[in-house]
PDB file of C-alpha atoms in Angstrom:
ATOM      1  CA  UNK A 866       1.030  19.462   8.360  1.00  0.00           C
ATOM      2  CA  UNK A 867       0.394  16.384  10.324  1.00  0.00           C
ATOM      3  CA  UNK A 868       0.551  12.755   8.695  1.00  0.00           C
ATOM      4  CA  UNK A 869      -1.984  10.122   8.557  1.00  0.00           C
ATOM      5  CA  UNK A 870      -2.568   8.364  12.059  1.00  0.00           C
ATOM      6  CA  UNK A 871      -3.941   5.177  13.033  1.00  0.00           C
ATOM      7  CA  UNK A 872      -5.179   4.237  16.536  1.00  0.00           C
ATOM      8  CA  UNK A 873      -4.469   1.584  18.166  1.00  0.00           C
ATOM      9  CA  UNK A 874      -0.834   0.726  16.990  1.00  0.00           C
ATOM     10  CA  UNK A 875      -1.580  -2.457  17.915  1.00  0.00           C
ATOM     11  CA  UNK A 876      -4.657  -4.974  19.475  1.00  0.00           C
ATOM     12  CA  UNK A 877      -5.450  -8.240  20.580  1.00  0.00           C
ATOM     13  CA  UNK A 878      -8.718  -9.777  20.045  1.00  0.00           C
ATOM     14  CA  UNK A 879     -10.184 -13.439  20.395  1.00  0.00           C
ATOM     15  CA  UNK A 880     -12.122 -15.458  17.786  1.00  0.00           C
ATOM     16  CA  UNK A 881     -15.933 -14.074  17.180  1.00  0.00           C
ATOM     17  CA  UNK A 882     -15.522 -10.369  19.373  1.00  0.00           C
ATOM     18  CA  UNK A 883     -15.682  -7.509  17.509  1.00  0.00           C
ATOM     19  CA  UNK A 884     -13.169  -4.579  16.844  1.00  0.00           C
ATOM     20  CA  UNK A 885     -12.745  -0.911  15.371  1.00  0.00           C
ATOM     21  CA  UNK A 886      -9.842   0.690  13.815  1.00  0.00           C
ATOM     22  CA  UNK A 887      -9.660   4.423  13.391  1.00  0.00           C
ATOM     23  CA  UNK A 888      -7.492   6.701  11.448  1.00  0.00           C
ATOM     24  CA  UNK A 889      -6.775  10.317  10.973  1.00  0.00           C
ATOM     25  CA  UNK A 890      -6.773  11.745   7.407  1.00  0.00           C
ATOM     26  CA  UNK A 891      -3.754  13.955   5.984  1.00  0.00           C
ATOM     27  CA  UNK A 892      -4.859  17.578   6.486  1.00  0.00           C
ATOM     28  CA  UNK A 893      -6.867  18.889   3.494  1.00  0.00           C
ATOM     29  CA  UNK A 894      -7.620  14.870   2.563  1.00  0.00           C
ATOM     30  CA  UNK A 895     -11.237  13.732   1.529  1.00  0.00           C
ATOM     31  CA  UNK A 896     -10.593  10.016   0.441  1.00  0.00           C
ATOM     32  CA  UNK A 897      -9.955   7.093   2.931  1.00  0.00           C
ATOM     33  CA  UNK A 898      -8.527   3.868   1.894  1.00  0.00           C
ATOM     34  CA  UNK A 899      -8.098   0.987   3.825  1.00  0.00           C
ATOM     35  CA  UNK A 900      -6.167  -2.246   3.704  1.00  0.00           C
ATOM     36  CA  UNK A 901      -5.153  -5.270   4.910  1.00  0.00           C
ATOM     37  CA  UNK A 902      -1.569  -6.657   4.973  1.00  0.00           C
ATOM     38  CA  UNK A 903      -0.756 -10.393   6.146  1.00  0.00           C
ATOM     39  CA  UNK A 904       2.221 -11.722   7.535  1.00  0.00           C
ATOM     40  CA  UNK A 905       4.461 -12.086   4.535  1.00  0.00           C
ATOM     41  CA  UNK A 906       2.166 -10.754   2.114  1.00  0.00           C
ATOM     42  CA  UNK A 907       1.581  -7.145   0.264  1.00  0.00           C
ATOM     43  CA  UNK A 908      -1.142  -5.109   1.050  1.00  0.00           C
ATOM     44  CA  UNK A 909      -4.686  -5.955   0.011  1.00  0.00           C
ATOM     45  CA  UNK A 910      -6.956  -3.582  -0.748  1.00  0.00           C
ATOM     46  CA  UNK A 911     -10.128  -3.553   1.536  1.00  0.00           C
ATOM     47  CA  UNK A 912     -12.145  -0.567   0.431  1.00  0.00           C
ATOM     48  CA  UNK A 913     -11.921   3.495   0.213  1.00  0.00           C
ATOM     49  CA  UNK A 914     -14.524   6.058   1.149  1.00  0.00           C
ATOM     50  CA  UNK A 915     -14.910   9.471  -0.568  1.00  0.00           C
ATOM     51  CA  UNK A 916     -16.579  12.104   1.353  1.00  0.00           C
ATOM     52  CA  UNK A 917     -18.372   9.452   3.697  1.00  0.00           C
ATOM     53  CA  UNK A 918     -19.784   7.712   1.202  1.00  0.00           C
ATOM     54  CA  UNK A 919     -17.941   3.862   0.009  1.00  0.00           C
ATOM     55  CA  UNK A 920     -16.018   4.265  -3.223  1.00  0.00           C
ATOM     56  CA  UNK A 921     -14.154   1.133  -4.057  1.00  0.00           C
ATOM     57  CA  UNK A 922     -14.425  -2.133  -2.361  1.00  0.00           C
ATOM     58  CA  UNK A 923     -12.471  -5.576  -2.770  1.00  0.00           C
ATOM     59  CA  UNK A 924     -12.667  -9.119  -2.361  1.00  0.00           C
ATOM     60  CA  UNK A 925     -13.434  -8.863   1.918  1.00  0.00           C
ATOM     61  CA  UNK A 926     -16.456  -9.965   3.248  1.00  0.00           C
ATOM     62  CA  UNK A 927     -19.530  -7.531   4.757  1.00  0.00           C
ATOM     63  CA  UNK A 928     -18.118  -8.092   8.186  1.00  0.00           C
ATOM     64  CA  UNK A 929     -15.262  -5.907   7.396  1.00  0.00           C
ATOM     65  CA  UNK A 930     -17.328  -2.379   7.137  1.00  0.00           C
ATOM     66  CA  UNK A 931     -16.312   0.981   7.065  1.00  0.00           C
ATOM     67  CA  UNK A 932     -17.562   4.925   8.023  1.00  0.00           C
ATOM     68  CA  UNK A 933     -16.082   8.048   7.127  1.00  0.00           C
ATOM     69  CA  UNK A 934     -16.917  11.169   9.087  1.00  0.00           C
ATOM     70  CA  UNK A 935     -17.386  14.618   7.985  1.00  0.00           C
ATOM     71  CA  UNK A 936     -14.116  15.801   9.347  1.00  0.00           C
ATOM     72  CA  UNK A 937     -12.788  12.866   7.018  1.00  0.00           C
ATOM     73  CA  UNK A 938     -11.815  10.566   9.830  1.00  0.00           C
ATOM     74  CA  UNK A 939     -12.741   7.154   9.164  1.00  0.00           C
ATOM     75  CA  UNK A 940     -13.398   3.876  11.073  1.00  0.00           C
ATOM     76  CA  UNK A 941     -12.803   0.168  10.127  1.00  0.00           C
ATOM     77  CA  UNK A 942     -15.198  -1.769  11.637  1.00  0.00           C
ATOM     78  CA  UNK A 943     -14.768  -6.241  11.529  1.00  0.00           C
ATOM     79  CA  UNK A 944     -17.536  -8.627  12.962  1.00  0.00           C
ATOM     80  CA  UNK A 945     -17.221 -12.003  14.158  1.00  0.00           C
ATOM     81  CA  UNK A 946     -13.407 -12.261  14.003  1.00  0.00           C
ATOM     82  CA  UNK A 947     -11.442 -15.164  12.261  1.00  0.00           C
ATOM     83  CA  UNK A 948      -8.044 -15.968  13.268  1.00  0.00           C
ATOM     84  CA  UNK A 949      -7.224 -15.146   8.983  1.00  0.00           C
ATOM     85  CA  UNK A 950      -8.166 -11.734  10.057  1.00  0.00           C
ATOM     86  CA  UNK A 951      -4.802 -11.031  12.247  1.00  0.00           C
ATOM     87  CA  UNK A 952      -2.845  -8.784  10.082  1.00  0.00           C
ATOM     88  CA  UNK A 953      -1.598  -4.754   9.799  1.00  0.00           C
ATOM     89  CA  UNK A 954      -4.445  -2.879   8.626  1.00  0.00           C
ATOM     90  CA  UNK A 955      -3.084   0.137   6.823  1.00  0.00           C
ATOM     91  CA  UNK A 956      -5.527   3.150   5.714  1.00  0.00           C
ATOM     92  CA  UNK A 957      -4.142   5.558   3.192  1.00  0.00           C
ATOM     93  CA  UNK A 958      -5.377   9.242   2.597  1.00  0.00           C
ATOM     94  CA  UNK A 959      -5.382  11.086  -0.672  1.00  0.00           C
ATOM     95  CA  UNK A 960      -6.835  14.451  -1.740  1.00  0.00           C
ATOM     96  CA  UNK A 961      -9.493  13.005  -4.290  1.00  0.00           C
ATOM     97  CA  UNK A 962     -10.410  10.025  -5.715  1.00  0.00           C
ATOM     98  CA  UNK A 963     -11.660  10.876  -9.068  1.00  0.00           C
ATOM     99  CA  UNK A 964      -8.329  11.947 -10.288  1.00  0.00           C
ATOM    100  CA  UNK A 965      -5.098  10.525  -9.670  1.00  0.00           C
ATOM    101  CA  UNK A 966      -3.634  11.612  -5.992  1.00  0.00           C
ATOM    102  CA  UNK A 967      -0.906  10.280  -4.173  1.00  0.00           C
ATOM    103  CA  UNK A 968      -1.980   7.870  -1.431  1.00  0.00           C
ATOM    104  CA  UNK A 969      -0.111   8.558   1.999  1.00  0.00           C
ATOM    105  CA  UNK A 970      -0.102   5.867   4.704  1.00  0.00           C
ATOM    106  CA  UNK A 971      -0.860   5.715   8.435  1.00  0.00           C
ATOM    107  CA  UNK A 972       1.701   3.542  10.268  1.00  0.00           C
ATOM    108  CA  UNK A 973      -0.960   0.634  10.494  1.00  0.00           C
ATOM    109  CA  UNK A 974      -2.311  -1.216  13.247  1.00  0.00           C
ATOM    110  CA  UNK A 975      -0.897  -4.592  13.936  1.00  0.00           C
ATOM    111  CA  UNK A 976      -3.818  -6.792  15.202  1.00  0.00           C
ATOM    112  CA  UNK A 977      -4.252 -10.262  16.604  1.00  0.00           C
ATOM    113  CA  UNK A 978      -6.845 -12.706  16.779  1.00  0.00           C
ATOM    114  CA  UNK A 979      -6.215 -15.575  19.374  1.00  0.00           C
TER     115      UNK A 979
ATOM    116  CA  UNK B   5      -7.955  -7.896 -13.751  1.00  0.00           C
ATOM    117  CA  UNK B   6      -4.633  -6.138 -12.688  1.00  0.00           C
ATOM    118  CA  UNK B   7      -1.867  -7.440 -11.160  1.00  0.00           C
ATOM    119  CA  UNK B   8       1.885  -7.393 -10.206  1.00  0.00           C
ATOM    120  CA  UNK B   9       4.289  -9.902  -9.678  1.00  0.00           C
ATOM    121  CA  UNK B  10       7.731  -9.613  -8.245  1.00  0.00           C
ATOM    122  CA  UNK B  11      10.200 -11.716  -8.941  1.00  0.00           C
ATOM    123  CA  UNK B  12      11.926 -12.988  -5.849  1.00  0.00           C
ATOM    124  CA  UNK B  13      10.605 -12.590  -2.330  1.00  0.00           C
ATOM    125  CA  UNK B  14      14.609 -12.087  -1.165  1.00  0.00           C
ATOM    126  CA  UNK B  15      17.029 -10.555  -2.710  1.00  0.00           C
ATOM    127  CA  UNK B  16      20.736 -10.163  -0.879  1.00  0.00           C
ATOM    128  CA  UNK B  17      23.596  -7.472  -2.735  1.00  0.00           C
ATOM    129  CA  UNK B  18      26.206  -6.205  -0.729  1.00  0.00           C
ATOM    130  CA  UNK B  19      27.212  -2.978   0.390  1.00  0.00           C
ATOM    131  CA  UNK B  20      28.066  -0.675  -2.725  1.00  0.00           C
ATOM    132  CA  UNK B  21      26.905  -2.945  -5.402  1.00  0.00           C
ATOM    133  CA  UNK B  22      23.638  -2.526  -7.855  1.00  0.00           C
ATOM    134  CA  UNK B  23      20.425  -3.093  -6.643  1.00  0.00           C
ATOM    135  CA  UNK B  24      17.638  -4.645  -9.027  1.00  0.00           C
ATOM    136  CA  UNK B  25      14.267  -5.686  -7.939  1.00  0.00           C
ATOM    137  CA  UNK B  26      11.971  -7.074 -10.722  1.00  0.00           C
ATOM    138  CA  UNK B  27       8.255  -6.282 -11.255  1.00  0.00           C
ATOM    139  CA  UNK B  28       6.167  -7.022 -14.049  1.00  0.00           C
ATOM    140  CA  UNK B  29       2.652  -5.846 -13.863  1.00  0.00           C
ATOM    141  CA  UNK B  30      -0.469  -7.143 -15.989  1.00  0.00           C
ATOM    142  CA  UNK B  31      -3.047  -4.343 -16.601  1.00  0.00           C
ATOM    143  CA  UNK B  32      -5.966  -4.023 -19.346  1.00  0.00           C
ATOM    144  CA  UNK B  33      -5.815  -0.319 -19.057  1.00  0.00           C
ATOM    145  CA  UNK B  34      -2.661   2.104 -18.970  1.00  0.00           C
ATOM    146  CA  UNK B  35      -1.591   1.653 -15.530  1.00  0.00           C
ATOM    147  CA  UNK B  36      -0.145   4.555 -13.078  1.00  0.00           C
ATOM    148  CA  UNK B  37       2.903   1.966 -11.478  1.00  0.00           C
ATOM    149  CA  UNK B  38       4.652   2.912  -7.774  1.00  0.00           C
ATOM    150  CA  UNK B  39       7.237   1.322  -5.709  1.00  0.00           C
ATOM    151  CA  UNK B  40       6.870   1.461  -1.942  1.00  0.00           C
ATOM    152  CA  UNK B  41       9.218   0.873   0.610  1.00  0.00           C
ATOM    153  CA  UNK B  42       7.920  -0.316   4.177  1.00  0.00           C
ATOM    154  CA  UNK B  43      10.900  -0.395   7.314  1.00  0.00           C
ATOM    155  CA  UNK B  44      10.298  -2.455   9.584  1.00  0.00           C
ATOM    156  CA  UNK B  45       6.982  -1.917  12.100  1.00  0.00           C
ATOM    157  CA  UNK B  46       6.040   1.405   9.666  1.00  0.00           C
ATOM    158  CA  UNK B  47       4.005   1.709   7.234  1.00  0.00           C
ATOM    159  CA  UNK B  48       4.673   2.241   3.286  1.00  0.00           C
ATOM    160  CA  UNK B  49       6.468   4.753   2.076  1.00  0.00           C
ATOM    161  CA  UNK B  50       6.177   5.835  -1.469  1.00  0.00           C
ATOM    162  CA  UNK B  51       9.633   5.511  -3.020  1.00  0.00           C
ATOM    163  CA  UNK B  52       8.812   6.743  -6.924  1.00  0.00           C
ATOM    164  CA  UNK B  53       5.635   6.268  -9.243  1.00  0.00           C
ATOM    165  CA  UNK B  54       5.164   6.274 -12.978  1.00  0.00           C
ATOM    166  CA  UNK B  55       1.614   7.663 -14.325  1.00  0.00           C
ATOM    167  CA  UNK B  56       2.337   9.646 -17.419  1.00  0.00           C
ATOM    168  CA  UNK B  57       5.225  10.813 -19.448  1.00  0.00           C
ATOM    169  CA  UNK B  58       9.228   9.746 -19.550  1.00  0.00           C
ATOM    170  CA  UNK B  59       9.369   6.054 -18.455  1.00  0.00           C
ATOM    171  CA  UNK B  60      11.936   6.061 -16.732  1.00  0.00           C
ATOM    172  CA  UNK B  61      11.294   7.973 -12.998  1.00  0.00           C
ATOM    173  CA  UNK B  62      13.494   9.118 -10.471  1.00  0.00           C
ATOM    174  CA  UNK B  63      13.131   8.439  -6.679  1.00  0.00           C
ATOM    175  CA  UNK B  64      13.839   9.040  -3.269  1.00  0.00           C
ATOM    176  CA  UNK B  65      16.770   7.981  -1.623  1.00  0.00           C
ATOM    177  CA  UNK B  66      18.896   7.249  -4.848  1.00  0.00           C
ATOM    178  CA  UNK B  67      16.464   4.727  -6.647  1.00  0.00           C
ATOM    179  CA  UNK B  68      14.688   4.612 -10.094  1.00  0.00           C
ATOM    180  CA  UNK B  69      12.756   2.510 -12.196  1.00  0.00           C
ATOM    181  CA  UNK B  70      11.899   2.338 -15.807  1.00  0.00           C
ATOM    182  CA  UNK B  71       8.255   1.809 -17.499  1.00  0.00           C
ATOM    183  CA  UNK B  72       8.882  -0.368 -20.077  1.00  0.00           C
ATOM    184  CA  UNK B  73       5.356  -1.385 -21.961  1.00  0.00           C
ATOM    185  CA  UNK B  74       6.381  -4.185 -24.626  1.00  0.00           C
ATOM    186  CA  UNK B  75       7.485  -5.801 -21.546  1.00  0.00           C
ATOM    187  CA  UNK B  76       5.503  -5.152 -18.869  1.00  0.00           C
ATOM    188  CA  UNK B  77       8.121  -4.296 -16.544  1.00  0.00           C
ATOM    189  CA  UNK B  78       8.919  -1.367 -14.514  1.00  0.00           C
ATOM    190  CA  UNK B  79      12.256  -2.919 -12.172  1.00  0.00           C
ATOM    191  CA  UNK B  80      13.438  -0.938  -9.456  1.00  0.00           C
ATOM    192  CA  UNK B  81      17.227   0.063  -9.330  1.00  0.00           C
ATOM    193  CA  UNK B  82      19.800   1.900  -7.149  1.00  0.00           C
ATOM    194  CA  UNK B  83      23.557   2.019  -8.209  1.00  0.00           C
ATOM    195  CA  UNK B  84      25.269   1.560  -5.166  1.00  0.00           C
ATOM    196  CA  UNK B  85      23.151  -0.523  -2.130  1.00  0.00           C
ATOM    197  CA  UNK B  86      23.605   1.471   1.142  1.00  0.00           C
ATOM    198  CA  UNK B  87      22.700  -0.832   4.837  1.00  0.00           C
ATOM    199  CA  UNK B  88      20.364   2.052   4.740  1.00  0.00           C
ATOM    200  CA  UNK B  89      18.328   0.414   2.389  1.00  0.00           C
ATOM    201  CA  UNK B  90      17.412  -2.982   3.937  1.00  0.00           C
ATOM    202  CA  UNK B  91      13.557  -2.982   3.928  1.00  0.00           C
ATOM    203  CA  UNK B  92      10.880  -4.422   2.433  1.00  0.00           C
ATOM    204  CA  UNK B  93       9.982  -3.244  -1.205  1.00  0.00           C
ATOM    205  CA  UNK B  94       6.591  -3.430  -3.190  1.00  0.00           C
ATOM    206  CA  UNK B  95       5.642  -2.880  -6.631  1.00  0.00           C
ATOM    207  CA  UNK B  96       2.069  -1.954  -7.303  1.00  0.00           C
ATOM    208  CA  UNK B  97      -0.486  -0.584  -9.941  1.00  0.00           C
ATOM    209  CA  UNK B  98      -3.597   0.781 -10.146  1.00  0.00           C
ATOM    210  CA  UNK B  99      -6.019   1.911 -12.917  1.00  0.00           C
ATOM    211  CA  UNK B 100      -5.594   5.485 -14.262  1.00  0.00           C
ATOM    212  CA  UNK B 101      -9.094   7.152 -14.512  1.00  0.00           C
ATOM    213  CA  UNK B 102     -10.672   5.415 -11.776  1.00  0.00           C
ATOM    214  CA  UNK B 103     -10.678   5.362  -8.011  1.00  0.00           C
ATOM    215  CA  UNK B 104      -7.124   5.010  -6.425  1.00  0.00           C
ATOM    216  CA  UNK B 105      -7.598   1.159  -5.035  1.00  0.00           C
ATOM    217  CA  UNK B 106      -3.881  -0.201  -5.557  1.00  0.00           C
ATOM    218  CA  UNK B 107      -2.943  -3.745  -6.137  1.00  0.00           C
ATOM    219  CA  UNK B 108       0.395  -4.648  -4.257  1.00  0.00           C
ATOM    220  CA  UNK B 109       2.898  -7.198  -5.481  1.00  0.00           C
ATOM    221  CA  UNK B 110       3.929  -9.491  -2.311  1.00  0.00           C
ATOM    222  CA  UNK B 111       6.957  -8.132  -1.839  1.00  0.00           C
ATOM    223  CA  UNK B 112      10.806  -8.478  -2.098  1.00  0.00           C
ATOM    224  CA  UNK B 113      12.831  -8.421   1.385  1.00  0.00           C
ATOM    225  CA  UNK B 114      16.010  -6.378   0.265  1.00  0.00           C
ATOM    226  CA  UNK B 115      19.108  -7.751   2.207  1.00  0.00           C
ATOM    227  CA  UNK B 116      22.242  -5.697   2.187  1.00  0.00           C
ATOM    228  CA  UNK B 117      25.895  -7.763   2.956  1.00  0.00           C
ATOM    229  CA  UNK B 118      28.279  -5.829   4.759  1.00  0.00           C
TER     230      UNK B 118
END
């Protein structure tokens, strides 16, 4: 059974370009979540997707967008990058969001925004 | 709103002696409760997670916490600290019945004396 995966493990960007995260879904996983940790800080909660469609979203803004492919793959997409945006963005695969399942995490990708 | 605060962003014990982190949540709804453990450059690892049933839960790696509801706590503890066990540590909760989007305390930095 292979783990969750994220690509790239880690990324350096400058103020205003744009960039995309993937990640690789659990085997037999429907439900992507993504999130955001800071330096020094817990994870924040950016949003989930449940069979491709958004299911959950928090407090980011609509530059920080998401897709979810039918294999269950998904893609975090951020516009118009801010320095604030360098942090690890961790995505987290379940088997279903409707009912309680346990959330397993990718290693994260560490970016940076010069 | 939910959220979780932990008490202490470091906490030192030395080698052999009990380990206590603190977390008191704040939930309007019964909350499912987790402790994650995150090494350093990795991502989170669940450690143990409280949704229904006895309060107090049983872990990986020697730890356990207790749901306790007139207080709003559900502290993290391991008898004996191993070096083993140095890592970052973070409480969270989420709402039961609803999609899996989990709030994160910021974290306690466990530190383990020789």
């Amino acid at each position: 059974e292979t783990g969750v995966t994220q690509s790239p493990t880690h990324l350096i960007k400058t103020r205003g370009q744009q960039v995309t995260l993937r990640c690789s879904s659990q085997s037999g996983h429907n439900t992507v979540s993504w999130y955001q940790q800071a330096l020094g800080q817990g994870p924040q909660f950016i949003f989930q997707y449940y069979r491709e469609e958004e299911n959950g979203r928090g407090n980011f803004p609509p530059r920080f967008s998401g897709l979810q492919f039918p294999n269950y793959s998904s893609e975090l997409n951020v516009n118009a990058l801010e320095l604030d945006d360098s942090a690890l963005y961790l995505c987290a695969s379940s088997l279903d969001s409707r009912n309680y399942n346990e959330q397993f995490f990718g290693p994260g990708t560490r970016l940076t925004v010069l | 709103a939910q959220s979780v605060t932990q008490l202490g962003s470091h906490v030192s014990v030395s080698e052999g002696a009990l380990v206590l982190l603190r977390c008191n949540y704040s939930s309007s709804v019964p909350p499912y409760l987790f402790w994650y453990v995150q090494y350093p450059n990795q991502g989170l690892q669940l450690l143990l997670k409280y949704t229904t049933g006895a309060t107090l839960v049983k872990g990986i790696n020697g730890f356990e916490a207790e749901f306790k509801k007139s207080e709003t706590s559900f502290h993290l503890t391991k008898p004996s600290a191993h070096m083993s066990d140095a890592a970052e540590y973070f409480c969270a909760v989420s709402d039961k019945g609803r999609d899996d989007k989990i709030i994160f305390g910021k974290g306690t930095r466990l530190h383990i004396l020789p």
